[in-house]
Short mmCIF file of N, CA and C in Angstrom, two decimals:
data_model
loop_
_atom_site.label_atom_id
_atom_site.label_comp_id
_atom_site.label_asym_id
_atom_site.label_seq_id
_atom_site.Cartn_x
_atom_site.Cartn_y
_atom_site.Cartn_z
N UNK A 1 -9.39 -47.95 32.72
CA UNK A 1 -8.56 -47.72 31.59
C UNK A 1 -9.27 -47.08 30.42
N UNK A 2 -10.48 -47.57 30.08
CA UNK A 2 -11.14 -47.03 28.88
C UNK A 2 -11.60 -45.60 29.09
N UNK A 3 -11.93 -45.28 30.33
CA UNK A 3 -12.33 -43.89 30.62
C UNK A 3 -11.13 -42.96 30.40
N UNK A 4 -9.98 -43.39 30.82
CA UNK A 4 -8.77 -42.60 30.65
C UNK A 4 -8.43 -42.46 29.16
N UNK A 5 -8.60 -43.53 28.39
CA UNK A 5 -8.33 -43.50 26.96
C UNK A 5 -9.27 -42.53 26.26
N UNK A 6 -10.56 -42.61 26.60
CA UNK A 6 -11.53 -41.68 25.99
C UNK A 6 -11.21 -40.24 26.36
N UNK A 7 -10.84 -40.01 27.60
CA UNK A 7 -10.50 -38.67 28.04
C UNK A 7 -9.29 -38.15 27.27
N UNK A 8 -8.28 -39.01 27.10
CA UNK A 8 -7.08 -38.64 26.36
C UNK A 8 -7.43 -38.33 24.90
N UNK A 9 -8.26 -39.18 24.30
CA UNK A 9 -8.65 -38.97 22.90
C UNK A 9 -9.45 -37.68 22.76
N UNK A 10 -10.33 -37.42 23.71
CA UNK A 10 -11.12 -36.18 23.68
C UNK A 10 -10.20 -34.98 23.82
N UNK A 11 -9.22 -35.07 24.70
CA UNK A 11 -8.27 -33.98 24.88
C UNK A 11 -7.50 -33.73 23.58
N UNK A 12 -7.10 -34.81 22.92
CA UNK A 12 -6.38 -34.67 21.64
C UNK A 12 -7.25 -34.00 20.59
N UNK A 13 -8.51 -34.38 20.51
CA UNK A 13 -9.42 -33.76 19.54
C UNK A 13 -9.62 -32.29 19.86
N UNK A 14 -9.78 -31.99 21.12
CA UNK A 14 -9.96 -30.59 21.53
C UNK A 14 -8.72 -29.78 21.22
N UNK A 15 -7.55 -30.35 21.49
CA UNK A 15 -6.30 -29.66 21.20
C UNK A 15 -6.16 -29.42 19.70
N UNK A 16 -6.52 -30.42 18.90
CA UNK A 16 -6.45 -30.27 17.44
C UNK A 16 -7.40 -29.17 16.98
N UNK A 17 -8.60 -29.13 17.55
CA UNK A 17 -9.57 -28.11 17.17
C UNK A 17 -9.07 -26.72 17.55
N UNK A 18 -8.48 -26.61 18.72
CA UNK A 18 -7.94 -25.32 19.17
C UNK A 18 -6.80 -24.91 18.25
N UNK A 19 -5.93 -25.85 17.90
CA UNK A 19 -4.81 -25.54 17.01
C UNK A 19 -5.30 -25.11 15.64
N UNK A 20 -6.32 -25.78 15.10
CA UNK A 20 -6.89 -25.38 13.80
C UNK A 20 -7.45 -23.97 13.88
N UNK A 21 -8.12 -23.68 14.97
CA UNK A 21 -8.69 -22.34 15.15
C UNK A 21 -7.58 -21.29 15.19
N UNK A 22 -6.52 -21.60 15.91
CA UNK A 22 -5.40 -20.66 15.99
C UNK A 22 -4.74 -20.48 14.63
N UNK A 23 -4.56 -21.57 13.89
CA UNK A 23 -3.96 -21.50 12.55
C UNK A 23 -4.86 -20.69 11.63
N UNK A 24 -6.16 -20.94 11.67
CA UNK A 24 -7.10 -20.18 10.83
C UNK A 24 -7.06 -18.70 11.17
N UNK A 25 -7.01 -18.39 12.45
CA UNK A 25 -6.95 -16.98 12.86
C UNK A 25 -5.66 -16.33 12.35
N UNK A 26 -4.56 -17.05 12.43
CA UNK A 26 -3.28 -16.51 11.96
C UNK A 26 -3.30 -16.32 10.44
N UNK A 27 -3.90 -17.27 9.73
CA UNK A 27 -4.00 -17.14 8.27
C UNK A 27 -4.83 -15.93 7.89
N UNK A 28 -5.92 -15.71 8.60
CA UNK A 28 -6.75 -14.53 8.33
C UNK A 28 -5.98 -13.25 8.61
N UNK A 29 -5.22 -13.25 9.71
CA UNK A 29 -4.43 -12.07 10.05
C UNK A 29 -3.35 -11.83 8.99
N UNK A 30 -2.71 -12.91 8.54
CA UNK A 30 -1.68 -12.77 7.50
C UNK A 30 -2.29 -12.21 6.23
N UNK A 31 -3.48 -12.68 5.87
CA UNK A 31 -4.14 -12.18 4.66
C UNK A 31 -4.47 -10.70 4.83
N UNK A 32 -4.96 -10.32 5.99
CA UNK A 32 -5.29 -8.91 6.25
C UNK A 32 -4.03 -8.05 6.20
N UNK A 33 -2.92 -8.56 6.76
CA UNK A 33 -1.67 -7.81 6.72
C UNK A 33 -1.18 -7.63 5.28
N UNK A 34 -1.33 -8.67 4.47
CA UNK A 34 -0.92 -8.60 3.07
C UNK A 34 -1.72 -7.54 2.32
N UNK A 35 -3.02 -7.54 2.53
CA UNK A 35 -3.89 -6.55 1.88
C UNK A 35 -3.50 -5.15 2.32
N UNK A 36 -3.23 -4.99 3.61
CA UNK A 36 -2.86 -3.67 4.12
C UNK A 36 -1.53 -3.20 3.51
N UNK A 37 -0.54 -4.11 3.42
CA UNK A 37 0.75 -3.74 2.83
C UNK A 37 0.58 -3.36 1.36
N UNK A 38 -0.25 -4.10 0.64
CA UNK A 38 -0.49 -3.78 -0.77
C UNK A 38 -1.13 -2.40 -0.89
N UNK A 39 -2.08 -2.12 -0.01
CA UNK A 39 -2.74 -0.81 -0.02
C UNK A 39 -1.76 0.32 0.28
N UNK A 40 -0.86 0.07 1.22
CA UNK A 40 0.14 1.09 1.56
C UNK A 40 1.08 1.33 0.39
N UNK A 41 1.51 0.26 -0.28
CA UNK A 41 2.40 0.43 -1.44
C UNK A 41 1.69 1.19 -2.55
N UNK A 42 0.42 0.91 -2.74
CA UNK A 42 -0.35 1.61 -3.78
C UNK A 42 -0.43 3.11 -3.44
N UNK A 43 -0.67 3.42 -2.17
CA UNK A 43 -0.73 4.83 -1.76
C UNK A 43 0.62 5.51 -1.96
N UNK A 44 1.70 4.80 -1.65
CA UNK A 44 3.03 5.38 -1.83
C UNK A 44 3.32 5.64 -3.31
N UNK A 45 2.95 4.67 -4.16
CA UNK A 45 3.15 4.86 -5.60
C UNK A 45 2.35 6.04 -6.10
N UNK A 46 1.10 6.15 -5.64
CA UNK A 46 0.23 7.24 -6.10
C UNK A 46 0.77 8.58 -5.62
N UNK A 47 1.28 8.63 -4.40
CA UNK A 47 1.86 9.87 -3.89
C UNK A 47 3.07 10.27 -4.73
N UNK A 48 3.87 9.30 -5.12
CA UNK A 48 5.04 9.57 -5.96
C UNK A 48 4.60 10.09 -7.33
N UNK A 49 3.59 9.46 -7.92
CA UNK A 49 3.07 9.89 -9.22
C UNK A 49 2.53 11.31 -9.12
N UNK A 50 1.79 11.58 -8.05
CA UNK A 50 1.23 12.93 -7.87
C UNK A 50 2.33 13.97 -7.71
N UNK A 51 3.38 13.62 -6.96
CA UNK A 51 4.49 14.56 -6.78
C UNK A 51 5.18 14.84 -8.11
N UNK A 52 5.37 13.80 -8.91
CA UNK A 52 5.98 13.98 -10.23
C UNK A 52 5.11 14.87 -11.11
N UNK A 53 3.81 14.65 -11.06
CA UNK A 53 2.89 15.45 -11.88
C UNK A 53 2.95 16.92 -11.46
N UNK A 54 2.98 17.17 -10.15
CA UNK A 54 3.08 18.57 -9.67
C UNK A 54 4.39 19.19 -10.13
N UNK A 55 5.47 18.44 -10.01
CA UNK A 55 6.78 18.95 -10.41
C UNK A 55 6.78 19.29 -11.90
N UNK A 56 6.23 18.41 -12.71
CA UNK A 56 6.16 18.64 -14.16
C UNK A 56 5.30 19.86 -14.47
N UNK A 57 4.15 19.97 -13.80
CA UNK A 57 3.26 21.10 -14.04
C UNK A 57 3.94 22.42 -13.65
N UNK A 58 4.63 22.41 -12.52
CA UNK A 58 5.33 23.63 -12.08
C UNK A 58 6.44 23.98 -13.07
N UNK A 59 7.16 22.98 -13.54
CA UNK A 59 8.23 23.22 -14.51
C UNK A 59 7.68 23.76 -15.81
N UNK A 60 6.57 23.20 -16.26
CA UNK A 60 5.94 23.67 -17.50
C UNK A 60 5.45 25.11 -17.34
N UNK A 61 4.85 25.41 -16.20
CA UNK A 61 4.35 26.77 -15.96
C UNK A 61 5.50 27.77 -15.96
N UNK A 62 6.59 27.39 -15.33
CA UNK A 62 7.78 28.26 -15.27
C UNK A 62 8.34 28.48 -16.68
N UNK A 63 8.42 27.41 -17.44
CA UNK A 63 8.95 27.51 -18.81
C UNK A 63 8.06 28.39 -19.67
N UNK A 64 6.75 28.23 -19.57
CA UNK A 64 5.82 29.04 -20.36
C UNK A 64 5.91 30.52 -19.96
N UNK A 65 6.10 30.76 -18.66
CA UNK A 65 6.23 32.14 -18.20
C UNK A 65 7.49 32.78 -18.77
N UNK A 66 8.58 32.02 -18.80
CA UNK A 66 9.83 32.54 -19.37
C UNK A 66 9.67 32.81 -20.86
N UNK A 67 9.02 31.90 -21.56
CA UNK A 67 8.83 32.08 -23.00
C UNK A 67 7.97 33.31 -23.27
N UNK A 68 6.91 33.47 -22.48
CA UNK A 68 6.03 34.63 -22.65
C UNK A 68 6.80 35.92 -22.36
N UNK A 69 7.62 35.89 -21.31
CA UNK A 69 8.41 37.06 -20.95
C UNK A 69 9.38 37.40 -22.08
N UNK A 70 10.00 36.40 -22.68
CA UNK A 70 10.92 36.64 -23.78
C UNK A 70 10.19 37.21 -24.99
N UNK A 71 8.96 36.72 -25.22
CA UNK A 71 8.18 37.24 -26.34
C UNK A 71 7.85 38.71 -26.10
N UNK A 72 7.44 39.02 -24.90
CA UNK A 72 7.06 40.41 -24.59
C UNK A 72 8.28 41.31 -24.63
N UNK A 73 9.32 40.93 -23.94
CA UNK A 73 10.52 41.77 -23.89
C UNK A 73 11.25 41.76 -25.23
N UNK A 74 11.19 40.68 -25.92
CA UNK A 74 11.79 40.60 -27.24
C UNK A 74 11.11 41.55 -28.20
N UNK A 75 9.79 41.64 -28.15
CA UNK A 75 9.04 42.55 -29.00
C UNK A 75 9.34 44.00 -28.64
N UNK A 76 9.53 44.32 -27.34
CA UNK A 76 9.84 45.68 -26.92
C UNK A 76 11.22 46.09 -27.41
N UNK A 77 12.15 45.15 -27.45
CA UNK A 77 13.50 45.47 -27.89
C UNK A 77 13.55 45.75 -29.39
N UNK A 78 12.58 45.28 -30.15
CA UNK A 78 12.57 45.48 -31.59
C UNK A 78 11.83 46.75 -32.00
N UNK A 79 11.28 47.46 -31.07
CA UNK A 79 10.48 48.65 -31.40
C UNK A 79 11.37 49.83 -31.70
#
């Protein structure tokens, strides 16, 4: 009887240790997944900011070109 009890208790301890290891591994994976998702969101935000900056720069360049053209052509019309 006592041998069986010790074997059962040892099995329970081993099972608990295996379960703790599995839980720890899952927690580490969850943490890694969270970090990865945060990194992806940051990249997406930065890509959006960069696209807005390019759009603004292109719009400003176009506007300045139109203003310059009006200055040049406007001056020619007054000659």
